[in-house]
Tab-separated table of C-alpha atoms in Angstrom:
chain	number	residue	atom	x	y	z
C	1404	MET	CA	182.325	35.448	-49.590
C	1405	LYS	CA	179.478	33.665	-51.390
C	1406	GLN	CA	181.931	31.150	-52.823
C	1407	PHE	CA	183.283	30.466	-49.335
C	1408	LYS	CA	179.754	29.832	-48.010
C	1409	LEU	CA	178.966	27.581	-50.978
C	1410	ILE	CA	182.161	25.573	-50.418
C	1411	PHE	CA	181.378	25.314	-46.700
C	1412	VAL	CA	177.817	24.084	-47.380
C	1413	LEU	CA	179.049	21.564	-49.958
C	1414	ALA	CA	181.730	20.311	-47.533
C	1415	ALA	CA	179.133	19.969	-44.768
C	1416	VAL	CA	176.747	18.048	-47.055
C	1417	MET	CA	179.556	15.758	-48.243
C	1418	GLY	CA	180.634	15.223	-44.636
C	1419	LEU	CA	177.108	14.234	-43.631
C	1420	ALA	CA	176.814	11.922	-46.609
C	1421	ALA	CA	180.103	10.248	-45.691
C	1422	CYS	CA	178.951	9.730	-42.071
C	1423	GLN	CA	175.675	8.013	-42.913
C	1424	SER	CA	175.431	4.507	-41.558
C	1425	LYS	CA	174.236	1.493	-43.460
C	1426	VAL	CA	172.171	-1.289	-41.898
C	1427	GLU	CA	171.985	-4.723	-43.472
C	1428	TYR	CA	170.579	-8.081	-42.459
C	1429	GLY	CA	173.138	-10.761	-41.756
C	1430	ASP	CA	173.033	-14.499	-41.287
C	1431	ALA	CA	172.183	-15.168	-37.609
C	1432	THR	CA	174.206	-18.395	-37.713
C	1433	GLU	CA	177.314	-16.805	-39.233
C	1434	VAL	CA	180.429	-16.812	-37.034
C	1435	GLU	CA	180.580	-13.534	-35.123
C	1436	THR	CA	184.052	-12.258	-34.234
C	1437	VAL	CA	183.529	-8.584	-33.447
C	1438	ASN	CA	185.540	-8.925	-30.231
C	1439	GLU	CA	186.660	-11.483	-27.665
C	1440	ASN	CA	183.551	-11.124	-25.479
C	1441	PHE	CA	180.810	-13.734	-25.260
C	1442	GLY	CA	178.685	-13.469	-28.398
C	1443	SER	CA	175.959	-15.047	-30.495
C	1444	THR	CA	178.255	-17.718	-31.947
C	1445	ASP	CA	179.226	-18.785	-28.428
C	1446	LEU	CA	175.565	-18.942	-27.368
C	1447	GLN	CA	174.663	-21.093	-30.366
C	1448	ALA	CA	177.645	-23.425	-29.854
C	1449	ILE	CA	176.844	-23.912	-26.169
C	1450	ALA	CA	173.131	-24.526	-26.765
C	1451	ALA	CA	173.799	-27.018	-29.573
C	1452	LYS	CA	176.416	-28.910	-27.556
C	1453	MET	CA	174.275	-29.146	-24.402
C	1454	VAL	CA	171.111	-30.228	-26.183
C	1455	ASP	CA	172.914	-32.775	-28.375
C	1456	SER	CA	174.752	-34.182	-25.363
C	1457	MET	CA	171.598	-34.507	-23.282
C	1458	MET	CA	169.483	-35.973	-26.080
C	1459	THR	CA	172.067	-38.659	-26.933
C	1460	PHE	CA	173.012	-39.656	-23.370
C	1461	PRO	CA	171.804	-43.298	-23.062
C	1462	PRO	CA	169.909	-42.884	-19.731
C	1463	ILE	CA	168.102	-39.813	-21.130
C	1464	VAL	CA	167.276	-41.694	-24.348
C	1465	ALA	CA	165.761	-44.482	-22.204
C	1466	MET	CA	163.938	-41.970	-19.964
C	1467	THR	CA	162.272	-40.262	-22.937
C	1468	ALA	CA	161.535	-43.405	-24.973
C	1469	ASN	CA	157.956	-43.814	-23.704
C	1470	SER	CA	157.219	-40.579	-21.849
C	1471	ARG	CA	157.855	-36.846	-21.911
C	1472	PRO	CA	159.425	-35.916	-18.557
C	1473	ILE	CA	158.482	-32.545	-17.071
C	1474	LEU	CA	161.380	-30.156	-16.503
C	1475	PHE	CA	161.861	-26.751	-15.098
C	1476	VAL	CA	164.913	-24.834	-16.165
C	1477	ASP	CA	166.611	-22.724	-13.538
C	1478	SER	CA	168.262	-19.581	-14.886
C	1479	ILE	CA	171.871	-20.156	-15.846
C	1480	LYS	CA	174.172	-18.401	-13.389
C	1481	ASN	CA	176.622	-15.918	-14.849
C	1482	LYS	CA	179.928	-16.359	-13.001
C	1483	THR	CA	181.938	-14.383	-15.549
C	1484	SER	CA	183.202	-10.817	-15.207
C	1485	GLU	CA	181.087	-9.796	-18.240
C	1486	HIS	CA	177.459	-8.799	-18.459
C	1487	ILE	CA	176.032	-11.800	-20.328
C	1488	ASP	CA	172.350	-12.317	-21.032
C	1489	THR	CA	172.167	-15.815	-19.575
C	1490	GLU	CA	168.374	-15.737	-19.892
C	1491	SER	CA	168.892	-15.866	-23.647
C	1492	VAL	CA	171.168	-18.913	-23.273
C	1493	THR	CA	168.575	-20.562	-21.010
C	1494	ASP	CA	165.766	-19.799	-23.486
C	1495	THR	CA	167.696	-21.207	-26.458
C	1496	ILE	CA	168.442	-24.472	-24.646
C	1497	SER	CA	164.833	-24.765	-23.400
C	1498	ASN	CA	163.442	-24.121	-26.877
C	1499	LYS	CA	165.680	-26.738	-28.491
C	1500	LEU	CA	164.713	-29.353	-25.881
C	1501	LEU	CA	161.002	-28.547	-26.137
C	1502	ARG	CA	161.081	-28.689	-29.934
C	1503	SER	CA	162.666	-32.141	-29.739
C	1504	GLY	CA	159.268	-33.392	-28.555
C	1505	LYS	CA	160.943	-35.353	-25.740
C	1506	PHE	CA	160.265	-33.010	-22.807
C	1507	ARG	CA	157.576	-30.786	-21.320
C	1508	PHE	CA	158.366	-27.675	-19.327
C	1509	ILE	CA	157.100	-25.657	-16.404
C	1510	ASP	CA	157.915	-21.955	-16.643
C	1511	MET	CA	158.907	-20.945	-13.124
C	1512	THR	CA	159.313	-17.305	-14.181
C	1513	LYS	CA	155.530	-17.033	-14.572
C	1514	VAL	CA	154.412	-18.630	-11.287
C	1515	ASP	CA	153.401	-15.285	-9.732
C	1516	SER	CA	151.409	-14.295	-12.829
C	1517	VAL	CA	149.625	-17.663	-12.842
C	1518	ARG	CA	148.878	-17.356	-9.127
C	1519	LYS	CA	147.331	-13.901	-9.677
C	1520	GLN	CA	145.185	-15.205	-12.553
C	1521	LEU	CA	143.974	-18.195	-10.511
C	1522	ASP	CA	143.212	-15.926	-7.571
C	1523	TYR	CA	141.238	-13.649	-9.914
C	1524	GLN	CA	139.288	-16.591	-11.338
C	1525	ASN	CA	138.500	-18.182	-7.977
C	1526	ASN	CA	138.178	-15.325	-5.482
C	1527	THR	CA	136.792	-12.204	-7.166
C	1528	GLY	CA	133.306	-13.440	-8.044
C	1529	MET	CA	133.828	-12.107	-11.562
C	1530	VAL	CA	134.403	-15.470	-13.269
C	1531	ASP	CA	131.785	-18.182	-13.756
C	1532	PRO	CA	132.802	-20.865	-11.193
C	1533	SER	CA	132.122	-23.631	-13.714
C	1534	THR	CA	134.841	-22.231	-16.010
C	1535	ALA	CA	137.384	-21.171	-13.370
C	1536	ILE	CA	140.612	-23.162	-13.222
C	1537	LYS	CA	140.899	-24.637	-9.740
C	1538	PHE	CA	143.898	-24.277	-7.445
C	1539	GLY	CA	146.046	-27.356	-6.886
C	1540	ARG	CA	145.644	-28.867	-10.348
C	1541	GLN	CA	149.042	-28.020	-11.820
C	1542	ILE	CA	151.529	-30.784	-12.480
C	1543	GLY	CA	154.861	-30.608	-10.693
C	1544	ALA	CA	158.223	-30.838	-12.419
C	1545	GLN	CA	160.109	-34.115	-12.173
C	1546	TYR	CA	163.526	-32.747	-13.114
C	1547	MET	CA	165.469	-29.503	-12.799
C	1548	LEU	CA	167.948	-28.388	-15.467
C	1549	TYR	CA	170.497	-25.842	-14.258
C	1550	GLY	CA	173.939	-24.556	-15.060
C	1551	ASN	CA	176.765	-22.082	-14.654
C	1552	LEU	CA	178.740	-20.018	-17.132
C	1553	SER	CA	182.221	-19.099	-15.907
C	1554	SER	CA	185.289	-17.534	-17.458
C	1555	ILE	CA	189.001	-17.026	-16.932
C	1556	VAL	CA	190.573	-13.940	-18.518
C	1557	LYS	CA	194.346	-13.522	-18.890
C	1558	GLN	CA	196.218	-10.729	-20.574
C	1559	ASP	CA	199.902	-10.466	-21.397
C	1560	GLY	CA	200.899	-7.317	-23.201
C	1561	SER	CA	199.032	-7.175	-26.479
C	1562	THR	CA	197.478	-10.662	-26.160
C	1563	LYS	CA	194.228	-11.354	-24.332
C	1564	ASP	CA	192.995	-14.901	-23.717
C	1565	VAL	CA	189.401	-15.561	-22.619
C	1566	TYR	CA	188.306	-19.043	-21.612
C	1567	TYR	CA	184.591	-19.775	-21.110
C	1568	LYS	CA	183.124	-22.906	-19.570
C	1569	MET	CA	179.438	-23.765	-19.484
C	1570	THR	CA	178.430	-26.588	-17.131
C	1571	MET	CA	174.885	-27.994	-17.015
C	1572	ARG	CA	173.202	-30.686	-14.928
C	1573	LEU	CA	169.836	-32.441	-14.857
C	1574	MET	CA	168.623	-33.345	-11.358
C	1575	ASP	CA	165.853	-35.782	-10.416
C	1576	LEU	CA	163.801	-33.714	-7.942
C	1577	GLU	CA	162.470	-36.765	-6.106
C	1578	THR	CA	165.815	-38.424	-5.435
C	1579	GLY	CA	168.260	-35.530	-5.789
C	1580	LEU	CA	170.330	-37.653	-8.175
C	1581	ILE	CA	172.132	-36.007	-11.085
C	1582	GLU	CA	170.896	-37.832	-14.193
C	1583	TRP	CA	173.065	-35.978	-16.715
C	1584	SER	CA	175.896	-33.463	-16.715
C	1585	ASP	CA	178.166	-32.000	-19.359
C	1586	GLU	CA	180.263	-28.959	-20.142
C	1587	LYS	CA	181.270	-26.923	-23.162
C	1588	GLU	CA	184.530	-24.992	-23.332
C	1589	ILE	CA	185.291	-22.033	-25.597
C	1590	ARG	CA	188.626	-20.207	-25.869
C	1591	LYS	CA	188.992	-16.860	-27.620
C	1592	MET	CA	192.228	-14.941	-28.156
C	1593	LYS	CA	192.736	-11.348	-29.220
C	1594	SER	CA	196.108	-10.007	-30.336
C	1595	LYS	CA	196.755	-6.357	-31.103
C	1596	SER	CA	198.981	-5.516	-34.037
C	1597	PHE	CA	201.981	-3.205	-33.786
C	1598	LEU	CA	199.797	-0.248	-34.743
C	1599	GLY	CA	197.118	-1.191	-32.191
C	1600	MET	CA	194.671	-2.324	-34.837
């Protein structure tokens, strides 16, 4: 009986040891192919393509030669059937453009927070009026950058084909003219083996 308990305990310990997970750091820029869904590699490819396209488009090169236009970036619309963190895509594109030194940005996601802070500074009597930031001093955006991420999914037996298309545009807010537009396409295919692997 004691031997049986000892064997059981040893088997349980070995089973737990075999089930332990291992966490390692990986290269964030390495190609990620865990599945056919939208992933980090797709995000990086889209952001790089859009920023490179915009920064090398001759009218944009001329526009940014002697000034830093002010943009606001509207959240990218997710028109796919997947849950995709399009805020992350938007942030990556915004960061790359800002780091280029060619553009300045207005963060529309923080307008309510700014309004509350300005109201606090100007209307509560708790802030020295000589140091309070006045209402009506902010600079308006000149351009709006916006886009859509869409997908088409087809499946035939053991093969699944997913096509993604990211479209972005830069609009002049004064005239309504589109100053730049481009798209990036990504196709991913998944085939199951005979054994379903």
